[in-house]
């Protein structure tokens, strides 16, 4: 059963007629403009009333005022020309001067009081009008901001308030909203690009699976070799889709920033990544060399950091040529801890170095290369690794290694040196494995 606000506070035995009904103000009386107008009006009216009351009290305390008593009034008469004189037979007395002066003062105070009351009434009306006008002038920029914000929809975030004028609080509010709209616009654009990229990446393996199912697996006349080959192709395509979905899930978790922060031993983390990828590297004839030593400690999410290092190492294992060596190192320099993965090929061309960390980036020829982390990757490994590093106040950097290889280094604040060393503002450049 729903109870109105007016019934609040009434007990179950209270009669409806005895219940207290709260007066409800009209909508215009509950607006900010009305509250500001009342504040301005009350302030102006109160100041005026205090000034007039102060003047009246000051005069009443500094002068003696009293009305003429009836006995004194009978001693005077008013002549036809308007002047006042003693009646015939009355004698001049010095006390009459004080009596007349007191009467004049009394009349002046009465006049001041009457005119002050009229002035207060007029001032009340003027203060209401002035307060309403001033409140409207003060809220006019807010109305413009509100109107523009209401016209901006989620599908069109290109509009801005673009406030002009002095840099006051309202200008700061408008600029803040414009900055928020900029961030929302970039976020929506990034989400749209992600959806387009994911759709494109999923379309190819889905098409491959569908084509093999329709052409071979659904064909009763296909021989065993054809079915085995089609099954291998389907498994590879589904594996690629599975890796893509896992990377997307990791990206969603990173964006949620639901980290469990703790101290992470980077050397142990790198050793674990080497252990997981050593068998795959051995099948490809690739050797993994370790240059790790205990010491550097980062503070953050251990699972996210482990995934970032694993992405770098698995990417190197997939793309490194046979009989080559992949080096995994851990160290610290200038207050920054680092985890580096270096391979001996195929390297990153100069024109691709600004884009290798983009999601689903492909090489200039449209095929998958080192910058795209494939032929069997999802294209999200480097993007996820960079996002993990940046979410931990770190950086992911690329540098050349040897004649044709690459080194990807995750730089993180070294928590073991926070109190002993002044950390540089940015990590040092170059390949830490060759330093």
Coordinates of C-alpha atoms in Angstrom, one line a residue:
X1 CA 0.0 0.0 0.0
X2 CA 1.4 3.4 -0.9
X3 CA 1.4 6.2 1.6
X4 CA 1.7 9.8 0.6
X5 CA 4.2 12.2 2.2
X6 CA 1.3 14.1 3.7
X7 CA 0.4 11.0 5.8
X8 CA 3.9 10.7 7.3
X9 CA 4.1 10.9 11.0
X10 CA 0.5 9.9 11.6
X11 CA -0.1 6.8 13.6
X12 CA -2.4 4.0 12.6
X13 CA -5.1 5.3 15.0
X14 CA -5.0 8.9 13.8
X15 CA -8.1 10.1 12.1
X16 CA -7.6 11.5 8.6
X17 CA -9.0 14.9 9.6
X18 CA -6.4 15.1 12.4
X19 CA -3.4 14.3 10.2
X20 CA -1.1 17.2 9.6
X21 CA -1.1 18.2 5.9
X22 CA 2.0 19.8 4.7
X23 CA 1.5 22.8 2.4
X24 CA 2.8 22.2 -1.1
X25 CA 4.3 25.2 -2.9
X26 CA 3.8 25.7 -6.6
X27 CA 6.5 24.8 -9.0
X28 CA 7.7 28.3 -9.6
X29 CA 8.1 28.9 -5.9
X30 CA 10.5 26.0 -5.6
X31 CA 12.9 27.2 -8.3
X32 CA 16.4 28.3 -7.6
X33 CA 15.6 31.7 -9.1
X34 CA 12.8 32.2 -6.6
X35 CA 15.1 31.2 -3.7
X36 CA 17.8 33.6 -4.9
X37 CA 15.2 36.4 -5.4
X38 CA 13.9 35.9 -1.9
X39 CA 17.4 36.0 -0.6
X40 CA 18.3 39.1 -2.4
X41 CA 15.0 40.8 -1.6
X42 CA 15.2 39.9 2.1
X43 CA 18.8 41.1 2.3
X44 CA 18.1 44.4 0.7
X45 CA 14.9 45.0 2.6
X46 CA 16.6 44.0 5.9
X47 CA 19.5 46.4 5.4
X48 CA 17.1 49.3 4.5
X49 CA 15.0 48.6 7.6
X50 CA 18.0 48.5 9.8
X51 CA 19.3 51.8 8.4
X52 CA 15.9 53.6 8.9
X53 CA 15.4 52.1 12.3
X54 CA 18.9 53.2 13.3
X55 CA 18.4 56.7 12.1
X56 CA 15.0 56.9 14.0
X57 CA 16.5 55.5 17.2
X58 CA 19.5 57.8 17.1
X59 CA 17.4 60.9 16.6
X60 CA 14.9 59.9 19.3
X61 CA 17.7 59.4 21.8
X62 CA 19.5 62.7 21.0
X63 CA 16.5 65.0 21.2
X64 CA 13.7 65.6 23.6
X65 CA 10.3 65.3 22.0
X66 CA 6.9 65.7 23.6
X67 CA 3.5 66.8 22.3
X68 CA 2.1 70.2 23.5
X69 CA 0.0 69.8 26.6
X70 CA -3.6 71.2 26.4
X71 CA -2.9 73.9 29.0
X72 CA -0.1 75.4 27.0
X73 CA -2.1 75.1 23.7
X74 CA -4.9 77.3 25.2
X75 CA -2.4 80.2 25.8
X76 CA -1.8 80.5 22.0
X77 CA -4.0 81.4 19.1
X78 CA -3.6 81.2 15.3
X79 CA -4.0 84.5 13.5
X80 CA -5.5 84.9 10.0
X81 CA -2.1 85.2 8.4
X82 CA -1.1 81.8 9.7
X83 CA 1.2 83.0 12.5
X84 CA 0.8 81.9 16.1
X85 CA 0.8 84.4 19.0
X86 CA -0.1 84.7 22.6
X87 CA -3.7 85.3 23.4
X88 CA -4.6 88.7 24.8
X89 CA -3.7 88.8 28.4
X90 CA -1.1 86.0 28.3
X91 CA 2.5 86.7 29.4
X92 CA 5.7 85.4 27.8
X93 CA 7.4 82.7 29.8
X94 CA 10.9 81.2 29.1
X95 CA 9.6 77.7 29.5
X96 CA 7.4 78.1 26.5
X97 CA 10.4 78.0 24.2
X98 CA 11.4 74.5 25.5
X99 CA 7.9 73.4 25.2
X100 CA 7.6 74.5 21.6
X101 CA 11.0 73.0 20.7
X102 CA 10.0 69.6 22.2
X103 CA 6.7 69.7 20.2
X104 CA 8.6 70.5 17.0
X105 CA 10.9 67.5 17.7
X106 CA 8.0 65.3 18.4
X107 CA 6.3 66.3 15.1
X108 CA 9.6 65.7 13.2
X109 CA 10.0 62.2 14.7
X110 CA 6.4 61.4 13.9
X111 CA 6.9 62.6 10.3
X112 CA 10.1 60.5 10.0
X113 CA 8.4 57.4 11.3
X114 CA 5.5 57.8 8.8
X115 CA 7.7 58.4 5.8
X116 CA 10.0 55.5 6.9
X117 CA 7.0 53.2 6.9
X118 CA 6.1 54.3 3.4
X119 CA 9.7 54.0 2.3
X120 CA 9.9 50.4 3.7
X121 CA 6.7 49.4 1.8
X122 CA 8.1 50.8 -1.4
X123 CA 11.5 49.3 -0.8
X124 CA 9.9 45.9 -0.2
X125 CA 8.3 46.0 -3.6
X126 CA 11.4 47.3 -5.3
X127 CA 13.6 44.6 -3.5
X128 CA 11.3 41.9 -4.8
X129 CA 11.5 43.2 -8.4
X130 CA 15.3 43.8 -8.2
X131 CA 15.9 40.4 -6.6
X132 CA 13.9 38.6 -9.3
X133 CA 15.8 40.5 -12.0
X134 CA 19.3 40.0 -10.4
X135 CA 18.5 36.3 -9.9
X136 CA 17.5 35.9 -13.6
X137 CA 20.7 37.7 -14.7
X138 CA 22.8 35.4 -12.5
X139 CA 21.1 32.2 -13.7
X140 CA 21.0 33.1 -17.4
X141 CA 24.3 31.3 -18.2
X142 CA 23.1 28.3 -16.2
X143 CA 19.9 28.2 -18.3
X144 CA 22.1 28.3 -21.5
X145 CA 24.3 25.5 -20.1
X146 CA 21.2 23.4 -19.2
X147 CA 19.5 24.0 -22.5
X148 CA 22.6 23.0 -24.5
X149 CA 23.2 19.9 -22.3
X150 CA 19.6 18.8 -22.8
X151 CA 20.0 19.1 -26.6
X152 CA 23.1 16.9 -26.6
X153 CA 22.3 13.2 -27.1
X154 CA 24.4 10.1 -26.7
X155 CA 24.5 9.7 -30.5
X156 CA 25.9 13.2 -31.1
X157 CA 28.5 14.4 -28.6
X158 CA 30.1 16.9 -31.0
X159 CA 28.3 19.9 -29.6
X160 CA 29.9 22.0 -26.9
X161 CA 28.7 24.8 -24.7
X162 CA 31.6 27.0 -25.6
X163 CA 31.0 29.6 -22.8
X164 CA 32.7 33.0 -23.2
X165 CA 33.3 35.8 -20.8
X166 CA 35.3 36.1 -17.6
X167 CA 36.7 33.0 -16.0
X168 CA 34.3 32.9 -13.1
X169 CA 32.5 29.9 -11.5
X170 CA 29.9 29.6 -14.3
X171 CA 32.7 29.6 -17.0
X172 CA 34.5 27.0 -15.0
X173 CA 31.3 24.9 -14.8
X174 CA 30.8 25.2 -18.6
X175 CA 34.4 24.3 -19.3
X176 CA 34.2 21.3 -17.0
X177 CA 31.1 20.0 -18.8
X178 CA 32.8 20.6 -22.2
X179 CA 35.8 18.6 -20.9
X180 CA 33.5 15.8 -19.7
X181 CA 31.8 15.8 -23.2
X182 CA 35.2 15.5 -24.8
X183 CA 36.0 12.5 -22.7
X184 CA 32.6 10.9 -23.4
X185 CA 33.1 11.5 -27.1
X186 CA 36.5 9.8 -27.1
X187 CA 35.1 6.9 -25.1
X188 CA 32.1 6.5 -27.4
X189 CA 34.3 6.7 -30.4
X190 CA 36.7 4.1 -29.0
X191 CA 33.8 1.8 -28.2
X192 CA 32.5 2.1 -31.7
X193 CA 35.9 1.4 -33.2
X194 CA 36.3 -1.6 -30.9
X195 CA 32.9 -3.0 -31.9
X196 CA 33.8 -2.5 -35.6
X197 CA 37.2 -4.1 -35.1
X198 CA 35.8 -7.1 -33.2
X199 CA 33.1 -7.6 -35.7
X200 CA 35.7 -7.6 -38.5
X201 CA 38.0 -10.0 -36.6
X202 CA 35.2 -12.4 -35.8
X203 CA 33.8 -12.4 -39.3
X204 CA 36.8 -14.1 -40.9
X205 CA 37.0 -17.2 -38.6
X206 CA 33.2 -17.5 -38.6
X207 CA 33.2 -17.5 -42.4
X208 CA 36.0 -20.1 -42.4
X209 CA 34.1 -22.3 -40.1
X210 CA 30.9 -22.0 -42.1
X211 CA 32.6 -22.6 -45.4
X212 CA 34.4 -25.8 -44.2
X213 CA 31.2 -27.1 -42.5
X214 CA 29.1 -26.5 -45.6
X215 CA 31.8 -27.7 -48.2
X216 CA 33.4 -30.7 -46.4
X217 CA 31.9 -31.7 -43.0
X218 CA 28.4 -31.6 -44.3
X219 CA 29.3 -33.5 -47.5
X220 CA 28.7 -37.2 -47.2
X221 CA 31.0 -37.9 -50.1
X222 CA 34.0 -36.1 -48.6
X223 CA 36.8 -38.6 -47.8
X224 CA 38.6 -38.9 -44.5
X225 CA 41.6 -36.7 -45.4
X226 CA 39.3 -33.9 -46.4
X227 CA 37.4 -34.2 -43.2
X228 CA 40.5 -34.2 -41.2
X229 CA 41.9 -31.1 -42.9
X230 CA 38.5 -29.3 -42.5
X231 CA 38.4 -30.2 -38.8
X232 CA 41.9 -28.8 -38.3
X233 CA 40.9 -25.6 -40.1
X234 CA 37.8 -25.3 -38.0
X235 CA 39.7 -26.0 -34.8
X236 CA 42.2 -23.3 -35.7
X237 CA 39.5 -20.8 -36.4
X238 CA 37.6 -21.6 -33.2
X239 CA 40.9 -21.3 -31.3
X240 CA 41.5 -17.9 -32.7
X241 CA 37.9 -16.8 -31.7
X242 CA 38.5 -18.2 -28.2
X243 CA 41.7 -16.2 -27.8
X244 CA 40.0 -13.1 -29.1
X245 CA 37.2 -13.5 -26.6
X246 CA 39.6 -14.1 -23.8
X247 CA 41.5 -10.9 -24.7
X248 CA 38.2 -9.0 -24.9
X249 CA 37.3 -10.2 -21.5
X250 CA 40.7 -9.2 -20.2
X251 CA 40.2 -5.7 -21.7
X252 CA 36.8 -5.4 -20.1
X253 CA 38.2 -6.3 -16.7
X254 CA 41.1 -3.8 -17.1
X255 CA 38.6 -1.1 -17.9
X256 CA 36.6 -1.8 -14.8
X257 CA 39.7 -1.2 -12.7
X258 CA 38.7 -3.9 -10.3
X259 CA 42.2 -4.6 -9.3
X260 CA 43.4 -6.4 -6.1
X261 CA 46.5 -4.4 -5.4
X262 CA 49.4 -6.2 -3.7
X263 CA 53.1 -6.4 -3.9
X264 CA 54.3 -8.3 -7.0
X265 CA 57.7 -9.9 -7.4
X266 CA 58.5 -9.2 -11.0
X267 CA 61.2 -11.8 -11.2
X268 CA 58.8 -14.6 -10.0
X269 CA 56.2 -13.3 -12.4
X270 CA 58.7 -13.4 -15.4
X271 CA 59.9 -16.9 -14.4
X272 CA 56.2 -18.1 -14.4
X273 CA 55.6 -16.7 -17.9
X274 CA 58.8 -18.4 -19.2
X275 CA 57.7 -21.7 -17.7
X276 CA 54.3 -21.5 -19.4
X277 CA 55.8 -20.7 -22.8
X278 CA 58.9 -22.9 -22.8
X279 CA 57.2 -25.9 -24.3
X280 CA 55.6 -23.9 -27.2
X281 CA 59.0 -22.3 -27.9
X282 CA 60.7 -25.7 -27.9
X283 CA 58.3 -27.0 -30.5
X284 CA 59.2 -24.1 -32.7
X285 CA 63.0 -24.5 -32.1
X286 CA 63.2 -21.2 -30.1
X287 CA 65.2 -20.9 -27.0
X288 CA 64.2 -18.7 -24.1
X289 CA 67.0 -17.2 -22.0
X290 CA 66.4 -15.8 -18.6
X291 CA 68.2 -12.8 -17.1
X292 CA 66.2 -12.4 -14.0
X293 CA 67.2 -11.8 -10.4
X294 CA 65.0 -11.2 -7.3
X295 CA 64.6 -7.6 -6.2
X296 CA 62.3 -5.4 -8.2
X297 CA 58.8 -5.2 -6.7
X298 CA 55.7 -3.5 -8.2
X299 CA 52.4 -2.8 -6.5
X300 CA 49.3 -3.7 -8.4
X301 CA 47.2 -6.6 -9.7
X302 CA 49.4 -9.7 -10.1
X303 CA 47.0 -11.4 -12.6
X304 CA 46.9 -8.4 -14.9
X305 CA 50.7 -8.0 -14.8
X306 CA 51.2 -11.7 -15.4
X307 CA 48.9 -11.5 -18.4
X308 CA 50.8 -8.5 -19.8
X309 CA 54.2 -10.3 -19.6
X310 CA 52.7 -13.5 -21.0
X311 CA 51.2 -11.5 -24.0
X312 CA 54.7 -10.1 -24.8
X313 CA 56.4 -13.5 -24.4
X314 CA 53.8 -15.5 -26.4
X315 CA 53.9 -12.8 -29.1
X316 CA 57.7 -13.2 -29.3
X317 CA 57.4 -17.0 -29.4
X318 CA 54.9 -16.9 -32.3
X319 CA 56.9 -14.5 -34.4
X320 CA 60.5 -15.3 -33.6
X321 CA 62.4 -17.3 -36.4
X322 CA 63.5 -20.9 -35.7
X323 CA 66.7 -21.5 -33.9
X324 CA 66.6 -18.0 -32.5
X325 CA 66.8 -16.8 -28.8
X326 CA 64.2 -14.9 -26.9
X327 CA 65.6 -13.1 -23.8
X328 CA 63.4 -12.3 -20.8
X329 CA 65.0 -9.9 -18.3
X330 CA 64.0 -8.2 -15.1
X331 CA 65.8 -5.3 -13.4
X332 CA 65.5 -1.7 -12.2
X333 CA 66.9 1.6 -13.1
X334 CA 66.5 5.2 -11.8
X335 CA 63.6 4.1 -9.6
X336 CA 61.8 2.2 -12.3
X337 CA 61.4 -1.6 -12.3
X338 CA 61.3 -3.2 -15.7
X339 CA 60.4 -6.5 -17.4
X340 CA 61.7 -6.9 -20.9
X341 CA 61.2 -9.4 -23.7
X342 CA 63.6 -9.3 -26.6
X343 CA 63.6 -11.4 -29.8
X344 CA 65.8 -11.7 -32.8
X345 CA 63.2 -11.0 -35.5
X346 CA 61.3 -10.1 -37.6
X347 CA 61.3 -6.6 -36.0
X348 CA 59.0 -3.6 -36.4
X349 CA 59.3 -1.4 -39.5
X350 CA 59.8 2.3 -38.6
X351 CA 56.5 3.4 -40.2
X352 CA 54.6 1.0 -37.9
X353 CA 56.1 1.9 -34.6
X354 CA 53.5 4.5 -33.8
X355 CA 50.7 2.1 -34.4
X356 CA 51.9 -1.3 -33.1
X357 CA 50.0 -0.8 -29.8
X358 CA 46.6 -0.2 -31.6
X359 CA 44.0 -2.8 -31.3
X360 CA 43.8 -5.2 -34.3
X361 CA 46.6 -3.4 -36.1
X362 CA 47.7 -5.0 -39.4
X363 CA 50.8 -4.4 -41.4
X364 CA 51.0 -2.0 -44.3
X365 CA 50.4 -4.8 -46.7
X366 CA 47.2 -5.8 -45.0
X367 CA 48.7 -9.1 -43.7
X368 CA 49.6 -10.0 -40.2
X369 CA 53.2 -9.3 -39.2
X370 CA 55.1 -8.5 -36.0
X371 CA 53.2 -5.4 -35.4
X372 CA 49.9 -7.3 -35.6
X373 CA 51.0 -10.1 -33.3
X374 CA 49.8 -12.8 -35.7
X375 CA 49.5 -15.1 -37.8
X376 CA 47.6 -16.8 -35.0
X377 CA 47.2 -14.0 -32.4
X378 CA 44.1 -11.9 -31.7
X379 CA 45.8 -8.5 -32.3
X380 CA 45.0 -7.4 -28.7
X381 CA 48.1 -8.6 -26.9
X382 CA 50.2 -5.5 -27.2
X383 CA 47.2 -3.2 -26.6
X384 CA 46.3 -5.2 -23.4
X385 CA 49.9 -5.1 -22.2
X386 CA 50.1 -1.3 -22.7
X387 CA 46.8 -0.8 -20.9
X388 CA 48.0 -3.0 -18.0
X389 CA 51.2 -1.0 -17.7
X390 CA 49.5 2.4 -17.9
X391 CA 46.8 1.4 -15.3
X392 CA 49.7 0.7 -12.9
X393 CA 51.3 4.1 -13.5
X394 CA 53.8 2.6 -15.9
X395 CA 54.7 2.5 -19.6
X396 CA 55.2 -0.1 -22.3
X397 CA 58.0 0.9 -24.7
X398 CA 59.5 -0.7 -27.9
X399 CA 63.1 -0.5 -28.9
X400 CA 65.3 -2.3 -31.4
X401 CA 67.3 -5.3 -30.3
X402 CA 70.3 -6.4 -32.3
X403 CA 70.3 -6.2 -36.0
X404 CA 66.7 -7.0 -36.6
X405 CA 64.9 -7.9 -33.4
X406 CA 62.6 -6.0 -31.0
X407 CA 62.5 -5.4 -27.3
X408 CA 59.2 -4.7 -25.5
X409 CA 59.7 -3.3 -22.0
X410 CA 57.2 -2.8 -19.3
X411 CA 58.4 0.0 -16.9
X412 CA 56.7 0.1 -13.5
X413 CA 57.4 2.2 -10.4
X414 CA 59.9 0.2 -8.2
X415 CA 58.3 0.1 -4.8
X416 CA 61.5 -1.2 -3.2
X417 CA 63.2 2.1 -4.1
X418 CA 60.4 4.5 -3.3
X419 CA 61.9 5.6 0.0
X420 CA 65.6 5.5 -1.0
X421 CA 65.7 6.9 -4.5
X422 CA 64.2 9.9 -6.3
X423 CA 62.4 8.3 -9.3
X424 CA 62.8 10.0 -12.7
X425 CA 59.6 11.5 -14.1
X426 CA 59.7 9.1 -17.1
X427 CA 61.5 5.8 -17.6
X428 CA 64.9 5.8 -19.3
X429 CA 64.8 5.0 -23.0
X430 CA 66.6 2.3 -24.9
X431 CA 66.9 -1.4 -24.5
X432 CA 67.5 -2.3 -20.9
X433 CA 68.9 -5.7 -21.9
X434 CA 71.7 -4.1 -23.8
X435 CA 72.6 -1.5 -21.2

